Coordinates of C-alpha atoms in Angstrom, one line a residue:
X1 CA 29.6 -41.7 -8.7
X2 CA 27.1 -44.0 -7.8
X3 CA 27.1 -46.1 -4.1
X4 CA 25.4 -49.0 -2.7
X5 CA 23.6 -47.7 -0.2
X6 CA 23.7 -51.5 1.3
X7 CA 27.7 -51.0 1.8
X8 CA 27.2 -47.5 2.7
X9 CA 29.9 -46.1 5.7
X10 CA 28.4 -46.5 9.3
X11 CA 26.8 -43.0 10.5
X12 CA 26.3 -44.0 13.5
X13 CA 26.1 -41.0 16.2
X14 CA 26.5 -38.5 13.3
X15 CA 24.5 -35.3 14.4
X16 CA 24.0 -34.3 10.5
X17 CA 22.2 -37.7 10.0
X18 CA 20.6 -38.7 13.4
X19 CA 18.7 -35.1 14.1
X20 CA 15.5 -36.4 16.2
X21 CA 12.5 -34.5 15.0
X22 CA 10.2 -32.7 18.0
X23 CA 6.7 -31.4 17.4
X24 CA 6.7 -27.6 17.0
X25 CA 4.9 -25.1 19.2
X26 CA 3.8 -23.7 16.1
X27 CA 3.0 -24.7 12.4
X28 CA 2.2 -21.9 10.0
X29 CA 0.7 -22.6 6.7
X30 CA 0.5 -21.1 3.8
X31 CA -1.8 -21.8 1.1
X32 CA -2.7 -20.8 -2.5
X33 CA -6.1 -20.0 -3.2
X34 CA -8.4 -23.1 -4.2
X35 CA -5.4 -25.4 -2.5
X36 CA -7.8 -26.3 0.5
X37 CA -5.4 -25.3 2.9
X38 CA -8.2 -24.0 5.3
X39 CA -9.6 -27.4 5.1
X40 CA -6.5 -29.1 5.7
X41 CA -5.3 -27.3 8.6
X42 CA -8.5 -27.8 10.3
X43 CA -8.2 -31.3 9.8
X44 CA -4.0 -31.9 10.6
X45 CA -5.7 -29.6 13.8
X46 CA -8.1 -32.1 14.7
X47 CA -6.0 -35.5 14.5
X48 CA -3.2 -33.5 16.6
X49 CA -4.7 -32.0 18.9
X50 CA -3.6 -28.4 18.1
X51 CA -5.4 -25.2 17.8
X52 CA -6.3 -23.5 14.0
X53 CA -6.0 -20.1 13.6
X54 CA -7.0 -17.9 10.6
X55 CA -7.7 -14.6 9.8
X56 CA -11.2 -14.6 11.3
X57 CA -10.3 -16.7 14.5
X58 CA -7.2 -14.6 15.3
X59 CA -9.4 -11.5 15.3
X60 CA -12.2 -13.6 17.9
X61 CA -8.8 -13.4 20.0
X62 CA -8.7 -9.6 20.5
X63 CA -11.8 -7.8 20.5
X64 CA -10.6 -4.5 22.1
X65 CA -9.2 -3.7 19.5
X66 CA -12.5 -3.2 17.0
X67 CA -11.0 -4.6 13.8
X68 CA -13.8 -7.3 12.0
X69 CA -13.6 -9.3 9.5
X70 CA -15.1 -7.1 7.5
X71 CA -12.8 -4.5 8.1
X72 CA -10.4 -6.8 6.7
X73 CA -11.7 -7.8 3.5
X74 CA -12.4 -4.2 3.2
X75 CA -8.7 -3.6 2.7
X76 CA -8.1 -6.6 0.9
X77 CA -10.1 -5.5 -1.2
X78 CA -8.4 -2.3 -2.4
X79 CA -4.8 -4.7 -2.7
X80 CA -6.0 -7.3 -4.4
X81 CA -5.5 -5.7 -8.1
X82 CA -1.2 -6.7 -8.0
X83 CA 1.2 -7.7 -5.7
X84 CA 2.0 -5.1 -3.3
X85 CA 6.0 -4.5 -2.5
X86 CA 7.3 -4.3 1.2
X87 CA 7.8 -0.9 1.2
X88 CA 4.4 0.1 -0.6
X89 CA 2.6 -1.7 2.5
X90 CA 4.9 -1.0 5.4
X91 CA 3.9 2.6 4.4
X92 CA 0.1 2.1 4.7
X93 CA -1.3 3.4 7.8
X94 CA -4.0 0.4 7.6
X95 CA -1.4 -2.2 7.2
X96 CA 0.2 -0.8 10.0
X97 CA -3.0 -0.9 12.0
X98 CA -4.1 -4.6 11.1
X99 CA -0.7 -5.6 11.4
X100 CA -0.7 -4.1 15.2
X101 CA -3.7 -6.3 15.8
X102 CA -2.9 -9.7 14.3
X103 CA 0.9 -9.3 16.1
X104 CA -1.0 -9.0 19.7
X105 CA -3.8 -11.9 18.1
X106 CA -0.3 -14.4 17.1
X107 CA 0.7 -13.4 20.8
X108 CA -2.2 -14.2 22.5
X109 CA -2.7 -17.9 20.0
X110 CA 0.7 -18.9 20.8
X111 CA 0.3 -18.4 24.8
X112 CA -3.0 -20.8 24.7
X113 CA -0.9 -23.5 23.2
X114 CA 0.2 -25.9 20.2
X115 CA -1.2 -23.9 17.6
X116 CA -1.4 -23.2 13.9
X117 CA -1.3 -20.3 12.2
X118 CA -2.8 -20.1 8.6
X119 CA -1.7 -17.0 6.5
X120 CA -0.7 -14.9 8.8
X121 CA 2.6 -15.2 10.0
X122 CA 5.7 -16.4 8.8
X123 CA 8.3 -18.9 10.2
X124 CA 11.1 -16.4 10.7
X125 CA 7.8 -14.4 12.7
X126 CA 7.5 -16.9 15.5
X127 CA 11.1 -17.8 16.0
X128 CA 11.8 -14.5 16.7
X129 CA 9.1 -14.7 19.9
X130 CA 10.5 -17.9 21.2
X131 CA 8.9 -20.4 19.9
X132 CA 10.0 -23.6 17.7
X133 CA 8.3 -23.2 14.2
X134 CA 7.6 -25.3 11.2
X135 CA 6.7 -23.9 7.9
X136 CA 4.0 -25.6 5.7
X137 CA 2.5 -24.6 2.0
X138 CA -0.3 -26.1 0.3
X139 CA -0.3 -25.6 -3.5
X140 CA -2.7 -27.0 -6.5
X141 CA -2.1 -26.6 -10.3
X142 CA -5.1 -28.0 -12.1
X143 CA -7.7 -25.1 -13.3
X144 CA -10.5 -27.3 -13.7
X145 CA -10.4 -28.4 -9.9
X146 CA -9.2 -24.5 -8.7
X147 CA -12.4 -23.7 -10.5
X148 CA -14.4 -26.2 -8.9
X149 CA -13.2 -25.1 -5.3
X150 CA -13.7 -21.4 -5.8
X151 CA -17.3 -22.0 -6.9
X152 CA -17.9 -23.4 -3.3
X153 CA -17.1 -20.4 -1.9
X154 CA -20.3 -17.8 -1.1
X155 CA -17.9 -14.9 -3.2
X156 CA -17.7 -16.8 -6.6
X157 CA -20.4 -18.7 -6.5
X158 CA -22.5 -17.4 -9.3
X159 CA -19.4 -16.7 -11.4
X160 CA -19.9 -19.2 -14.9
X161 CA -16.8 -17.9 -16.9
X162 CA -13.8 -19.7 -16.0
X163 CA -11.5 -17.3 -17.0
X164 CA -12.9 -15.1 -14.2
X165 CA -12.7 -17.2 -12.0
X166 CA -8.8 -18.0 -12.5
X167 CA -8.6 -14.0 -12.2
X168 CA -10.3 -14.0 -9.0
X169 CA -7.7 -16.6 -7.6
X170 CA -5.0 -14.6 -9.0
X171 CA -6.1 -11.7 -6.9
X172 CA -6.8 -13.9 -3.8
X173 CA -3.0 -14.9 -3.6
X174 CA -2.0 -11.0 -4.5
X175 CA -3.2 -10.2 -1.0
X176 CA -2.0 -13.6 0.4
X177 CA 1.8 -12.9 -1.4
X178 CA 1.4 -8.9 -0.3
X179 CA 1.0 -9.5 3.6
X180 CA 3.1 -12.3 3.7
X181 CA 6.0 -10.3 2.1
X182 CA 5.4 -7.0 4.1
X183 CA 5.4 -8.8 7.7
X184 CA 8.2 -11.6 6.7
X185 CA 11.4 -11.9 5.5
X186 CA 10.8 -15.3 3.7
X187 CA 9.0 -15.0 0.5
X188 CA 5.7 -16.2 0.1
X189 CA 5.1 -19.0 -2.1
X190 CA 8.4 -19.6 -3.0
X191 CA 8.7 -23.9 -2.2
X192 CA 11.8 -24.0 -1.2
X193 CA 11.5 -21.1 1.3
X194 CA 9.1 -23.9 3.3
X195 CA 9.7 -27.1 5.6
X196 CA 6.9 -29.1 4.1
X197 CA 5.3 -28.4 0.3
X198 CA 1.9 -30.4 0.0
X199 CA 0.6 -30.6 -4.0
X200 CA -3.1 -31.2 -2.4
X201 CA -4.1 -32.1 -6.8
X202 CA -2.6 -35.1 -6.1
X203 CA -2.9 -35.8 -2.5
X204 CA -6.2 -34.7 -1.8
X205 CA -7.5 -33.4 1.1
X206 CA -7.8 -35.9 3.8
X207 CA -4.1 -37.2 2.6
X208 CA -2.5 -34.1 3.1
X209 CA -4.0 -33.3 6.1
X210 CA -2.7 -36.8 7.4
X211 CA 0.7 -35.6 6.0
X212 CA 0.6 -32.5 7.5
X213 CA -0.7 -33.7 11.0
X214 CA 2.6 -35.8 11.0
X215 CA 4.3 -32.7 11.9
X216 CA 2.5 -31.4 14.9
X217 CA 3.3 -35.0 16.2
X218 CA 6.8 -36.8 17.9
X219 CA 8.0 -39.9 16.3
X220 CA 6.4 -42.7 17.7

C-alpha cells in the first residue's frame, strides 16, 4: 500500500524511530582485496581523530611476544590456496599462536583509545570485551581497477597477466575470509552481516573515507 510520507502518523518520542547515534569506541573494517580499505581507514582515521590498526601495527603493540610480520605472511602463505573452515583453523597450532598474540594486540589498541581495527577482529569480538562496536566493509567489483590496485602493491608488481592477478586477489581474501571466520561468529564478507557496506568503485577513495569517518563521529 502506498503512503504519503507528507501525512505520515506523528512518531514523535518513538524509541524504534528516534535512536540517537553515538560514536563507537571501536570501528572494525573489513575489506576485500584491491577495495582500498587500508587507504580508507587511514584516512576516516585521520579526519576523526582515531587510531588505525592493521595487521602490522597491532604486532608493533606487543613485541614480547616475537611474532613479525613476516612470521605472518609466512602462514598466510600456506592458507591462501582455499578458504579454510572454522574447525580446520581452530585446530592449527599456529592459528592458535597468532590468534593468542593479536587477542592481547586488540586488548592493548582498544585500552589506548578510539580505535579501528582493520581485518582483524570482528564486531561480535569487541562487544564481548566491553566496548561499543561498529562494523564496516569495503568492497570493489570492477577487474580492470582491482588489477590496477594490486599492481601498486610491491607483491604483484611485475605480474602482466590479468588473469593472475584476479587469482592472486582471490587468494588474498581466502586468508582475509579464513581468519575472519575462525575468530568470529559473523561471516566475513557477507553485506548484510555489516553496519556500513562502502562500494569504493563507485565512491572512490577520499568519498568513502569521508563516509566512513562519519561513523567515528556524534551527530552535530
Amino acid at each position: 500500500m502506498a503512503e504519503d510520507v507528507r501525512t505520515a502518523l506523528d512518531t514523535t518520542g518513538m524509541e524504534s524511530f528516534e535512536k540517537q547515534f553515538k560514536k563507537p569506541h571501536c570501528v572494525v573494517l573489513d575489506s576485500a582485496y584491491c577495495s582500498m580499505g587500508r587507504m580508507i581507514g587511514v584516512r576516516a582515521c585521520r579526519m576523526s581523530g582515531y587510531e588505525f590498526y592493521d595487521a602490522v601495527i597491532l604486532l608493533e603493540l606487543v613485541p614480547e611476544c616475537g611474532v613479525s610480520a613476516d612470521d605472518l605472511a609466512a602462514y598466510e602463505e600456506k592458507t591462501k590456496a582455499r578458504i579454510w573452515t572454522k574447525e580446520e583453523m581452530q585446530a592449527d597450532p599456529e592459528y592458535q599462536k597468532l590468534k593468542k598474540v593479536f587477542d592481547l594486540a586488540i586488548d592493548r589498541a582498544l585500552a589506548k583509545g578510539p580505535c579501528l581495527i582493520h581485518d582483524r577482529a570482528g564486531k561480535d569480538e569487541i562487544l564481548a570485551r566491553g566496548y561499543t562496536c561498529i562494523s564496516a566493509m569495503t568492497y570493489a567489483e570492477k577487474p580492470e581497477y582491482l588489477i590496477e590496485r594490486a599492481k601498486v602493491s610491491p607483491l604483484y608488481k611485475d605480474l602482466t597477466d590479468g588473469a593472475l592477478i584476479l587469482e592472486k586477489i582471490r587468494e588474498e581474501d581466502n586468508n582475509r575470509k579464513s581468519w575472519h571466520n575462525a575468530s568470529s561468529d559473523i561471516p566475513w564478507g557477507q553485506k548484510e552481516n555489516y553496519d556500513l557496506v562502502i562500494n569504493s568503485d563507485e565512491f572512490g577513495r577520499d568519498y568513502s573515507a569521508v563516509l566512513l569517518a562519519m561513523t567515528m563521529k556524534d551527530p552535530q
